[in-house]
XYZ file of C-alpha atoms in Angstrom:
759
model
C 0.000 0.000 0.000
C 0.992 3.620 -0.443
C 2.444 5.491 2.503
C -0.305 6.411 4.972
C -0.195 10.210 5.296
C -2.748 12.366 7.139
C -3.648 15.755 5.647
C -5.429 18.345 7.851
C -9.078 18.914 7.037
C -8.850 22.679 7.760
C -11.805 22.361 10.138
C -12.406 21.174 13.662
C -16.015 20.171 12.949
C -16.944 18.421 9.698
C -20.619 19.363 9.500
C -21.033 17.542 6.151
C -19.897 14.302 7.798
C -22.152 14.900 10.832
C -25.227 15.948 8.831
C -25.069 12.902 6.532
C -24.654 10.592 9.534
C -27.606 12.200 11.368
C -29.947 12.296 8.363
C -29.086 8.891 6.810
C -26.967 6.807 9.230
C -24.226 6.573 6.541
C -20.894 6.978 8.397
C -18.248 8.261 5.970
C -14.479 8.090 6.522
C -12.890 11.060 8.305
C -11.899 13.798 5.890
C -8.305 14.066 7.176
C -7.619 10.394 6.211
C -8.873 10.506 2.587
C -5.539 11.184 0.859
C -3.350 8.890 2.966
C -3.373 6.178 0.256
C -3.000 8.576 -2.707
C 0.712 9.461 -2.385
C 3.221 9.074 -5.206
C 6.993 9.016 -5.117
C 8.802 11.250 -2.614
C 5.501 11.712 -0.641
C 3.934 13.784 -3.464
C 0.119 13.827 -3.079
C -2.124 12.722 -5.972
C 0.670 12.184 -8.535
C 4.018 10.706 -9.487
C 6.719 12.958 -10.987
C 9.916 12.193 -12.976
C 12.359 14.471 -14.842
C 14.036 14.000 -18.204
C 16.324 16.004 -20.485
C 15.270 16.936 -24.000
C 16.447 14.229 -26.419
C 18.948 15.252 -29.072
C 20.749 18.512 -29.830
C 18.853 21.769 -30.450
C 18.007 22.561 -34.058
C 16.340 25.188 -36.169
C 13.144 23.120 -36.101
C 13.008 23.433 -32.322
C 13.596 27.168 -32.613
C 10.639 27.546 -34.947
C 8.465 25.362 -32.732
C 9.271 27.242 -29.546
C 8.287 30.475 -31.258
C 4.892 28.960 -32.171
C 1.963 28.493 -29.773
C 1.216 25.154 -31.443
C 4.417 23.892 -29.863
C 2.885 24.483 -26.417
C -0.200 22.380 -27.067
C 1.858 19.583 -28.646
C 4.639 19.470 -26.042
C 2.996 20.502 -22.748
C -0.255 20.053 -20.831
C -2.717 17.160 -20.662
C -2.057 13.765 -22.309
C 1.019 14.328 -24.447
C 4.028 12.034 -24.894
C 2.162 8.975 -23.508
C 1.666 10.341 -20.011
C -0.963 12.387 -18.135
C 0.756 15.784 -17.962
C 4.051 17.209 -19.289
C 5.625 20.510 -18.222
C 8.776 21.537 -20.166
C 11.104 24.255 -18.849
C 14.618 25.658 -19.366
C 17.251 25.340 -16.673
C 20.965 25.866 -16.407
C 23.314 23.635 -18.410
C 25.274 22.881 -15.280
C 22.316 22.602 -12.885
C 19.227 24.462 -11.646
C 19.262 28.247 -11.824
C 16.850 30.712 -10.264
C 17.430 33.688 -12.579
C 19.671 34.275 -15.578
C 20.914 37.325 -17.440
C 20.555 37.862 -21.164
C 22.811 35.615 -23.339
C 23.017 32.899 -20.643
C 23.048 29.416 -22.185
C 20.241 27.126 -20.965
C 19.021 23.559 -21.508
C 15.466 22.198 -21.873
C 14.117 19.690 -19.304
C 10.699 18.061 -18.831
C 8.612 17.112 -15.810
C 6.498 14.039 -16.672
C 3.486 13.660 -14.336
C 1.139 10.698 -13.745
C -2.058 11.455 -11.803
C -3.180 8.775 -9.328
C -6.696 7.483 -9.979
C -7.484 8.894 -13.436
C -10.066 7.161 -15.620
C -7.675 6.404 -18.458
C -9.597 8.505 -21.024
C -8.247 11.410 -23.050
C -10.460 13.891 -21.206
C -9.045 16.026 -18.429
C -10.269 15.272 -14.872
C -13.777 16.583 -14.269
C -16.691 16.117 -11.866
C -19.361 13.437 -11.614
C -20.019 10.442 -9.401
C -17.507 7.595 -9.703
C -16.790 4.602 -7.499
C -13.346 4.180 -6.015
C -11.127 1.158 -5.521
C -7.553 -0.108 -5.353
C -5.173 0.199 -8.339
C -1.486 -0.339 -9.235
C 1.004 1.378 -11.530
C 0.859 -0.984 -14.492
C 4.478 -0.214 -15.485
C 5.840 -3.446 -13.984
C 8.939 -1.738 -12.608
C 10.058 0.440 -9.732
C 9.446 4.146 -10.221
C 11.735 6.840 -8.801
C 12.241 4.995 -5.507
C 8.628 3.728 -5.282
C 8.068 -0.014 -5.510
C 6.332 -1.508 -8.545
C 4.059 -3.384 -6.106
C 2.700 -0.159 -4.599
C -1.101 -0.239 -4.341
C -3.134 2.976 -4.143
C -6.787 3.355 -3.188
C -9.321 6.144 -3.763
C -12.219 4.176 -2.225
C -12.361 6.262 0.969
C -12.278 9.467 -1.109
C -15.208 8.256 -3.240
C -17.149 7.148 -0.155
C -16.747 10.639 1.319
C -17.275 12.669 -1.864
C -20.144 10.704 -3.384
C -21.424 8.118 -0.870
C -22.987 10.748 1.389
C -24.915 12.276 -1.512
C -26.079 8.829 -2.658
C -27.295 8.082 0.881
C -29.333 11.313 0.802
C -30.802 10.250 -2.567
C -31.784 6.910 -1.030
C -33.567 8.730 1.803
C -35.364 11.149 -0.544
C -36.454 8.514 -3.075
C -37.260 5.596 -0.738
C -37.877 7.323 2.655
C -35.416 4.908 4.291
C -31.702 4.027 4.271
C -32.240 0.521 5.644
C -29.960 -2.001 3.819
C -28.315 0.864 1.853
C -24.677 0.416 0.802
C -22.398 2.316 -1.577
C -18.861 1.455 -2.634
C -18.682 -1.365 -0.020
C -19.658 0.982 2.858
C -23.086 -0.062 4.274
C -25.531 1.614 6.629
C -25.929 -0.622 9.662
C -29.484 -1.558 10.578
C -29.173 0.089 13.991
C -28.102 3.399 12.357
C -30.565 3.428 9.439
C -33.044 6.304 9.172
C -36.660 5.520 8.267
C -38.892 8.535 7.672
C -41.943 6.265 7.697
C -41.296 5.636 11.404
C -42.472 9.197 12.017
C -45.713 8.359 10.223
C -46.169 5.115 12.140
C -45.515 6.784 15.502
C -47.848 9.623 14.553
C -50.574 7.086 13.794
C -49.919 5.431 17.164
C -50.421 8.796 18.896
C -53.592 9.258 16.841
C -54.971 5.878 17.965
C -54.142 6.523 21.645
C -55.687 10.009 21.651
C -58.816 8.890 19.771
C -59.187 5.864 22.101
C -59.068 8.044 25.224
C -61.520 10.525 23.690
C -63.964 7.751 22.710
C -63.807 6.062 26.129
C -64.297 9.422 27.825
C -67.483 10.019 25.837
C -68.810 6.553 26.744
C -68.024 6.990 30.454
C -69.684 10.386 30.466
C -72.791 8.772 28.988
C -72.703 6.187 31.796
C -72.289 8.912 34.367
C -75.198 10.840 32.924
C -77.445 7.753 32.912
C -76.588 6.950 36.514
C -77.342 10.499 37.585
C -80.708 10.456 35.759
C -81.847 7.351 37.675
C -80.474 8.358 41.068
C -83.770 7.591 42.853
C -83.245 3.946 42.004
C -79.567 3.999 43.144
C -80.124 4.238 46.883
C -77.651 2.693 49.270
C -73.922 2.737 49.899
C -72.916 -0.026 47.433
C -74.752 1.651 44.565
C -73.133 4.970 45.496
C -69.682 3.368 45.411
C -70.333 2.112 41.862
C -71.513 5.557 40.815
C -68.376 7.114 42.330
C -66.242 4.539 40.504
C -67.736 5.629 37.173
C -67.219 9.266 38.122
C -63.571 8.539 39.024
C -63.008 6.787 35.688
C -64.406 9.834 33.930
C -61.835 12.056 35.681
C -59.038 9.560 34.904
C -59.832 9.461 31.182
C -60.238 13.235 31.160
C -56.642 13.426 32.421
C -55.474 10.987 29.700
C -57.377 12.910 27.032
C -55.783 16.201 28.116
C -52.307 14.622 28.010
C -53.009 13.142 24.524
C -55.198 15.770 22.822
C -56.990 14.913 19.588
C -57.021 16.947 16.374
C -60.199 16.564 14.403
C -61.898 13.202 14.207
C -58.944 10.959 13.255
C -55.689 12.769 14.145
C -53.938 13.939 17.303
C -51.861 16.988 18.221
C -48.684 14.961 18.803
C -49.293 12.955 15.632
C -49.525 16.169 13.615
C -46.298 17.374 15.266
C -44.496 14.179 14.242
C -45.758 14.465 10.683
C -44.564 18.067 10.588
C -41.162 17.015 11.923
C -40.909 14.394 9.153
C -41.506 17.142 6.600
C -38.820 19.332 8.177
C -36.268 16.489 8.070
C -37.165 15.789 4.438
C -36.790 19.483 3.536
C -33.365 19.688 5.233
C -32.190 16.547 3.386
C -33.463 17.960 0.069
C -31.556 21.248 0.476
C -28.366 19.435 1.508
C -28.597 17.045 -1.452
C -29.029 19.981 -3.846
C -25.816 21.609 -2.587
C -23.935 18.304 -2.874
C -25.252 17.615 -6.386
C -23.878 20.910 -7.718
C -20.592 20.460 -5.828
C -19.910 16.927 -7.052
C -20.624 17.905 -10.657
C -18.334 20.951 -10.697
C -15.684 20.625 -7.960
C -16.007 17.180 -6.347
C -12.918 15.574 -7.963
C -9.597 16.624 -6.313
C -7.751 15.708 -9.543
C -9.719 18.481 -11.226
C -8.128 20.935 -8.732
C -4.670 19.419 -9.372
C -5.210 19.810 -13.126
C -6.028 23.506 -12.608
C -2.894 24.050 -10.498
C -0.738 22.375 -13.171
C -2.300 24.531 -15.893
C -1.558 27.677 -13.871
C 2.033 26.471 -13.442
C 2.307 25.864 -17.210
C 1.106 29.421 -17.890
C 3.693 30.809 -15.465
C 6.548 28.837 -17.091
C 5.427 29.819 -20.590
C 5.408 33.544 -19.768
C 8.548 33.730 -17.571
C 10.727 30.897 -18.926
C 10.115 29.409 -22.370
C 9.167 32.600 -24.239
C 12.322 34.347 -22.893
C 14.632 31.840 -24.669
C 15.775 31.737 -28.323
C 18.005 29.447 -30.366
C 21.319 30.659 -31.848
C 22.862 28.532 -34.616
C 26.568 28.511 -35.518
C 27.679 28.586 -39.162
C 30.525 27.010 -41.105
C 32.801 29.078 -43.317
C 30.611 28.108 -46.238
C 27.540 29.624 -44.567
C 25.365 26.691 -43.382
C 24.569 25.758 -39.753
C 26.540 23.013 -38.067
C 25.255 23.272 -34.478
C 23.743 25.779 -32.018
C 22.470 26.367 -28.510
C 19.569 27.928 -26.571
C 20.199 31.179 -24.743
C 18.252 33.766 -22.746
C 17.331 36.554 -25.110
C 14.897 38.707 -23.084
C 14.904 40.162 -19.617
C 12.732 38.565 -16.898
C 13.853 34.937 -17.312
C 13.008 33.154 -14.031
C 14.832 29.912 -14.625
C 13.432 26.744 -13.065
C 11.608 28.709 -10.347
C 7.833 28.536 -9.817
C 5.516 30.045 -7.163
C 6.028 26.758 -5.271
C 9.836 26.477 -5.512
C 12.552 25.057 -7.801
C 10.993 22.809 -10.448
C 13.828 20.261 -10.274
C 13.220 19.604 -6.563
C 10.631 17.009 -5.477
C 9.566 19.131 -2.462
C 8.215 21.697 -4.946
C 5.901 19.117 -6.499
C 4.860 17.951 -3.043
C 3.730 21.533 -2.346
C 1.836 21.579 -5.650
C -0.045 18.399 -4.700
C -0.749 19.760 -1.229
C -2.118 22.961 -2.791
C -4.591 20.906 -4.878
C -5.652 19.009 -1.748
C -6.023 22.300 0.132
C -8.255 23.793 -2.579
C -10.442 20.674 -2.579
C -10.650 20.765 1.232
C -11.649 24.429 1.096
C -14.407 23.712 -1.434
C -15.774 21.027 0.928
C -15.662 23.469 3.824
C -17.268 26.337 1.888
C -20.052 24.314 0.231
C -20.735 20.954 1.887
C -19.817 21.782 5.474
C -21.746 25.074 5.403
C -24.813 23.322 3.954
C -24.472 20.486 6.488
C -24.351 22.954 9.381
C -27.526 24.666 8.143
C -29.275 21.294 7.768
C -28.393 20.377 11.367
C -29.684 23.759 12.572
C -32.955 23.316 10.654
C -33.527 19.837 12.080
C -32.651 20.936 15.621
C -34.970 23.945 15.400
C -37.796 21.755 14.124
C -37.321 19.209 16.906
C -36.979 21.837 19.629
C -40.429 23.121 18.710
C -42.072 19.779 19.572
C -43.280 18.981 23.140
C -44.075 15.325 23.685
C -45.175 13.896 27.059
C -42.258 12.472 29.022
C -44.506 10.786 31.619
C -48.210 9.915 31.641
C -49.939 11.177 34.812
C -52.645 8.911 36.273
C -55.487 10.278 38.432
C -56.061 8.027 41.474
C -59.618 7.183 42.625
C -60.372 7.308 46.393
C -63.868 5.781 46.533
C -64.310 6.206 50.303
C -63.366 9.863 50.204
C -65.451 10.422 47.088
C -68.462 8.753 48.702
C -68.143 11.013 51.743
C -67.907 14.085 49.482
C -70.884 12.953 47.425
C -72.964 12.461 50.570
C -72.101 16.005 51.787
C -72.409 17.802 48.373
C -75.319 20.000 47.370
C -76.741 20.717 43.973
C -77.034 24.446 43.240
C -77.524 24.219 39.454
C -80.653 25.696 37.952
C -82.331 24.678 34.708
C -82.804 28.255 33.526
C -79.124 29.004 33.984
C -78.198 25.840 32.074
C -80.447 26.897 29.199
C -78.928 30.406 29.169
C -75.424 28.875 29.217
C -76.339 26.606 26.310
C -77.590 29.555 24.265
C -74.428 31.516 25.078
C -72.260 28.579 24.051
C -74.139 28.247 20.767
C -73.577 31.941 20.051
C -69.875 31.714 20.917
C -69.492 28.573 18.798
C -71.015 30.347 15.792
C -68.727 33.340 16.306
C -65.689 31.077 16.590
C -66.671 29.203 13.414
C -67.004 32.511 11.536
C -63.633 33.655 12.877
C -61.877 30.463 11.773
C -63.479 30.672 8.346
C -62.189 34.249 7.930
C -58.757 33.172 9.212
C -58.619 30.316 6.681
C -59.489 32.698 3.841
C -56.830 35.157 5.017
C -54.239 32.358 5.236
C -55.007 31.214 1.682
C -54.699 34.798 0.433
C -51.331 35.259 2.170
C -50.077 31.936 0.762
C -50.998 33.056 -2.760
C -49.242 36.400 -2.254
C -46.140 34.578 -0.967
C -46.112 32.287 -4.022
C -46.413 35.309 -6.361
C -43.565 37.046 -4.516
C -41.289 34.021 -4.841
C -42.107 33.802 -8.563
C -41.109 37.446 -9.021
C -37.875 36.865 -7.100
C -37.007 33.868 -9.294
C -37.579 35.950 -12.455
C -35.422 38.759 -11.042
C -32.585 36.325 -10.248
C -32.744 34.908 -13.792
C -32.590 38.450 -15.247
C -29.565 39.353 -13.086
C -27.804 36.116 -14.117
C -28.381 36.974 -17.804
C -26.992 40.494 -17.290
C -23.933 39.060 -15.514
C -23.278 36.657 -18.408
C -23.535 39.525 -20.953
C -21.172 41.654 -18.842
C -18.569 38.864 -18.764
C -18.913 38.446 -22.549
C -18.194 42.155 -23.085
C -15.182 42.052 -20.750
C -13.744 39.010 -22.551
C -14.110 40.746 -25.939
C -12.370 43.843 -24.570
C -9.504 41.711 -23.225
C -9.142 39.977 -26.621
C -8.986 43.355 -28.421
C -6.412 44.627 -25.925
C -4.220 41.555 -26.430
C -4.489 41.929 -30.228
C -3.289 45.545 -29.944
C -0.434 44.467 -27.685
C 0.606 41.756 -30.184
C 0.627 44.307 -33.034
C 2.715 46.698 -30.907
C 5.222 43.932 -30.118
C 5.490 43.069 -33.857
C 6.102 46.766 -34.710
C 8.822 47.048 -32.076
C 10.453 43.821 -33.349
C 10.464 45.240 -36.937
C 12.034 48.490 -35.727
C 14.710 46.559 -33.802
C 15.514 44.467 -36.915
C 15.875 47.614 -39.045
C 18.154 49.228 -36.474
C 20.345 46.108 -36.353
C 20.529 46.097 -40.195
C 21.631 49.760 -40.291
C 24.264 49.084 -37.646
C 25.640 46.141 -39.629
C 25.797 48.234 -42.830
C 27.770 50.967 -41.038
C 30.190 48.374 -39.666
C 30.631 46.912 -43.132
C 31.415 50.338 -44.611
C 34.035 50.948 -41.933
C 35.692 47.613 -42.671
C 35.624 48.397 -46.385
C 37.364 51.718 -45.840
C 40.125 50.040 -43.857
C 40.664 47.478 -46.588
C 40.795 50.235 -49.232
C 43.477 52.121 -47.272
C 45.510 48.944 -47.001
C 45.106 48.349 -50.729
C 46.284 51.882 -51.530
C 49.434 51.411 -49.434
C 50.234 48.151 -51.155
C 49.505 49.736 -54.552
C 52.112 52.473 -53.807
C 54.797 49.852 -53.128
C 53.880 47.150 -55.697
C 54.193 47.068 -59.420
C 51.388 47.827 -61.842
C 50.801 44.103 -62.569
C 50.573 43.206 -58.904
C 48.207 46.108 -58.400
C 45.896 44.776 -61.114
C 45.870 41.273 -59.517
C 45.106 42.676 -56.107
C 42.283 44.787 -57.536
C 40.677 41.658 -59.024
C 41.081 39.849 -55.736
C 39.467 42.746 -53.849
C 36.545 42.707 -56.219
C 35.927 38.968 -55.640
C 36.233 39.477 -51.883
C 33.675 42.308 -51.956
C 31.203 40.178 -53.903
C 31.580 37.315 -51.422
C 31.109 39.654 -48.451
C 28.004 41.181 -50.035
C 26.478 37.746 -50.490
C 27.292 36.877 -46.869
C 25.685 40.094 -45.633
C 22.615 39.454 -47.773
C 22.217 35.931 -46.299
C 22.635 37.315 -42.761
C 20.002 40.016 -43.389
C 17.553 37.460 -44.823
C 18.065 35.166 -41.815
C 17.430 37.997 -39.335
C 14.314 39.066 -41.244
C 13.025 35.474 -41.158
C 13.704 35.295 -37.424
C 11.833 38.581 -36.823
C 8.922 37.298 -38.929
C 8.882 34.050 -36.898
C 8.791 36.032 -33.663
C 5.905 38.120 -34.977
C 3.971 34.966 -35.999
C 4.602 33.404 -32.562
C 3.263 36.450 -30.779
C 0.207 36.607 -33.020
C -0.517 32.904 -32.509
C 0.020 33.272 -28.761
C -2.541 36.105 -28.657
C -4.936 34.032 -30.781
C -4.430 30.978 -28.533
C -5.041 33.058 -25.411
C -8.225 34.478 -26.942
C -9.433 30.948 -27.796
C -8.576 29.778 -24.286
C -10.500 32.672 -22.760
C -13.442 31.945 -25.083
C -13.453 28.286 -23.970
C -13.246 29.284 -20.300
C -16.054 31.802 -20.800
C -18.205 29.191 -22.551
C -17.509 26.680 -19.758
C -18.427 29.273 -17.140
C -21.586 30.133 -19.053
C -22.532 26.447 -19.253
C -21.892 25.978 -15.541
C -23.856 29.138 -14.722
C -26.698 27.990 -16.993
C -26.796 24.559 -15.347
C -26.751 26.085 -11.857
C -29.439 28.619 -12.749
C -31.579 25.929 -14.343
C -31.132 23.671 -11.293
C -31.988 26.503 -8.921
C -35.004 27.475 -11.031
C -36.269 23.867 -11.081
C -35.853 23.561 -7.335
C -37.557 26.927 -6.830
C -40.507 25.878 -9.008
C -40.817 22.599 -7.134
C -40.742 24.413 -3.784
C -43.303 26.969 -4.959
C -45.601 24.247 -6.322
C -45.285 22.300 -3.073
C -45.945 25.415 -0.994
C -48.970 26.295 -3.147
C -50.417 22.804 -2.764
C -49.657 22.882 0.967
C -51.413 26.237 1.316
C -54.474 24.977 -0.590
C -54.575 21.827 1.532
C -54.270 23.833 4.733
C -57.010 26.232 3.636
C -59.280 23.332 2.738
C -58.465 21.587 6.036
C -59.149 24.777 7.969
C -62.482 25.203 6.172
C -63.469 21.607 6.926
C -62.434 21.970 10.561
C -64.432 25.206 10.862
C -67.532 23.520 9.431
C -67.016 20.505 11.678
C -66.526 22.681 14.740
C -69.640 24.724 13.933
C -71.711 21.557 13.552
C -70.235 20.112 16.713
C -70.870 23.331 18.667
C -74.481 23.399 17.459
C -74.932 19.750 18.415
C -73.382 20.365 21.820
C -75.679 23.323 22.372
C -78.720 21.235 21.459
C -77.469 18.431 23.679
C -76.908 20.849 26.568
C -80.428 22.242 26.110
C -81.856 18.733 26.010
C -79.884 17.732 29.098
C -81.102 20.828 30.962
C -84.713 20.008 30.097
C -84.238 16.410 31.188
C -82.635 17.520 34.445
C -85.566 19.877 35.147
C -88.085 17.085 34.549
C -86.008 14.722 36.663
C -85.938 17.215 39.513
C -89.728 17.647 39.325
C -90.220 13.881 39.449
C -87.783 13.593 42.344
C -89.627 16.357 44.292
C -92.987 14.637 43.647
C -91.545 11.296 44.757
C -90.064 12.861 47.883
C -93.436 14.525 48.730
C -95.284 11.218 48.297
C -92.683 9.434 50.369
C -92.923 12.085 53.136
C -96.728 11.803 53.178
C -96.528 8.011 53.363
C -94.024 8.200 56.174
C -96.232 10.667 58.072
C -99.243 8.347 57.760
C -97.103 5.440 58.885
C -95.941 7.379 61.925
C -99.519 8.325 62.822
C -100.563 4.690 62.479
C -97.671 3.577 64.606
C -98.531 6.204 67.245
C -102.148 5.070 67.327
C -101.064 1.484 67.645
C -98.676 2.388 70.441
C -101.463 4.300 72.248
C -103.799 1.323 72.059
C -101.022 -0.976 73.172
C -100.288 1.313 76.111
C -103.893 1.285 77.246
C -104.002 -2.496 77.060
C -100.806 -2.817 78.947
C -102.006 -0.370 81.598
C -105.022 -2.527 82.201
C -102.791 -5.525 82.514
C -100.436 -3.905 85.049
C -101.518 -4.697 88.589
C -99.251 -2.779 90.844
C -98.195 0.845 90.737
C -94.519 -0.072 90.696
C -95.006 -2.304 87.710
C -97.048 0.418 86.016
C -94.306 3.007 86.677
C -91.625 0.656 85.397
C -93.604 -0.105 82.302
C -94.367 3.599 81.862
C -90.661 4.461 82.108
C -89.804 1.760 79.611
C -92.450 2.988 77.220
C -91.169 6.530 77.605
C -87.650 5.439 76.785
C -88.859 3.482 73.753
C -90.845 6.511 72.573
C -87.743 8.676 72.906
C -85.700 6.102 70.974
C -88.287 5.988 68.205
C -88.402 9.766 68.119
C -84.586 9.950 67.960
C -84.604 7.338 65.221
C -87.210 9.335 63.270
C -85.138 12.507 63.654
C -81.969 10.693 62.500
C -83.895 9.279 59.558
C -85.140 12.740 58.663
C -81.604 14.152 58.910
C -80.261 11.380 56.655
C -83.020 12.118 54.172
C -82.107 15.794 54.150
C -78.402 14.958 53.815
C -79.132 12.660 50.879
C -81.210 15.334 49.205
C -78.440 17.894 49.712
C -75.880 15.406 48.380
C -77.943 14.832 45.233
C -78.265 18.577 44.697
C -74.512 19.059 45.221
C -73.797 16.213 42.789
C -76.029 17.752 40.129
C -74.316 21.117 40.637
C -70.828 19.534 40.409
C -71.786 17.643 37.251
C -73.158 20.814 35.677
C -69.954 22.711 36.538
C -67.819 19.842 35.180
C -69.723 19.802 31.896
C -69.348 23.546 31.572
C -65.592 23.310 32.271
C -65.201 20.521 29.702
C -67.084 22.485 27.072
C -64.938 25.559 27.731
C -61.722 23.513 27.620
C -62.814 21.860 24.392
C -63.657 25.247 22.907
C -60.211 26.569 23.887
C -58.458 23.577 22.286
C -60.321 24.202 19.049
């Protein structure tokens, strides 16, 4: 395996990692460990680098090529010379040099680069989802100190860059990440997220709340029936049963308050859970949208490395290669035998780049680390920021929910309740109950009207919000179009400026060539004058025949020198023309490169704008449908509440009428019972009087009579005390029944008011 190296993630908290784990259960590798198995020779991240000298001696063909921009595309950049990337540069003949003066001799070298984990196609590294794995060199030999058996792996990088987004897609498309796996990294069953669990738990809350509400209604009916037939429920045992029913009513009232219902089938906590599910889904959708754009444009770290290498190539072209020219040497007969490269222009930077000396491996290590740093920064700026916002949205949604932590149970003390029931008094009046029922009906109608107006207002506001968002989307599209047109104008202005600069450079080169030609002609004239003076001195000393021979020889020499000067002038003119063509082609190549970059930026901007517009339309359509559904639900609830309030009012009126009739019957029954008891007492008194007279006749002695009389007196007092106790119990029972009726009436009123407040 490659050397395990840890690169800092530039962040203490990886919110992208945390958000994906929270929302999907997919646990990605730590970001600081992703590039540990993507290290080439000499600990260079993401690539392997080797150096080579230019094959063969310099020639005129190389001179012409270096002066031509086509040479750059054929000899440097992506996928040339059977490798991924080649960067040629000039360095010193005896070793690396930082800077060099004009006329310094230099030698061409090449850095041959192999990127780790490329697809093997001719296209430069770009974005898009790809699966990672292990791979080897394929050369079958050791490479620059790195074993031929070295195995690299980009699986962890793919799991981090693309697995998290795929897990979010699984959640959005299937509502669950159970049994999900990507690139051999699964989501464990215990960590899987299932959005349907919110729905199932919400339905469980609905069933519990509706069960308690239904049982409460049934128990209240029982309680009402028992109260209506109270005359038949005399005695302590019957009272205990009645108190038991009353206690169950209070217990289920407590349960119903702790698990409130919403409508006829839902519950408050169930609606909260369903809302929380929607919030989680919305957070996952936003996070996936950010990831989708990131992975398509900037998700591949090799894409960042490719950009850094291109920038380095531009720097070397401007400050190194274009500063060098080739100088041939000529034989006495005038043709070139050999030559060398030399620094012709000021500003030659040698083998120095913004990252260091190009012939040192530490420089290329810094270049790889810079690509990793740019990729890390893109993760921090896009994915981590979006992940942090998703976590905040989910936390805010969950913090707004209040679920019961403990269910409170109301205990029933039957003995205490029986004592209270026996001592209670009923102070409710039928007329007051009727007035309360009418007031409740009026309030229910007013509340129904208010909710109907509120629903209409909510629908209107939702429509206005949708229209506003539509206008904002159109405004953003217009601004994006204006920005694209502005960039187009700036690019055209830059192209025109570069064309003018190229023409100015060509003019200056022509002027320099003419100046050099004039200087050479002056030098030639001076040499000619010297030769003529020498010839005149020889002519003064030599004979006429020798003078004629020397004159012929001078004539031949002058013709040969003129031809030599003409060849030299033609060669310099050709060299100036080649320089002018190179500059023109360089300007043209730069304009084409800018046009391609501008087109790529426009395509990326168009894709991003189209994606944002699609997402905005989907959100607006969803919000519009949600607003219509809420308005319709509010209207239905208002109608249901109005009907229910009217029914409750009618039921309250009916119950009041029944209670009045029941009270009348109870008063009639009590009067009849009192009359019967009075007759029974009179009969008993008459019987006692007759029995006393008979017994008096039977008594013989005065002592016996007095004893019997005392006994009879005591018995009469006992019967009288018993009658008084019986009367007191009767009054207590009557007061208890009245108190019970009053308590029931107050309880019903409190329940109706509580129910009205919940609605």
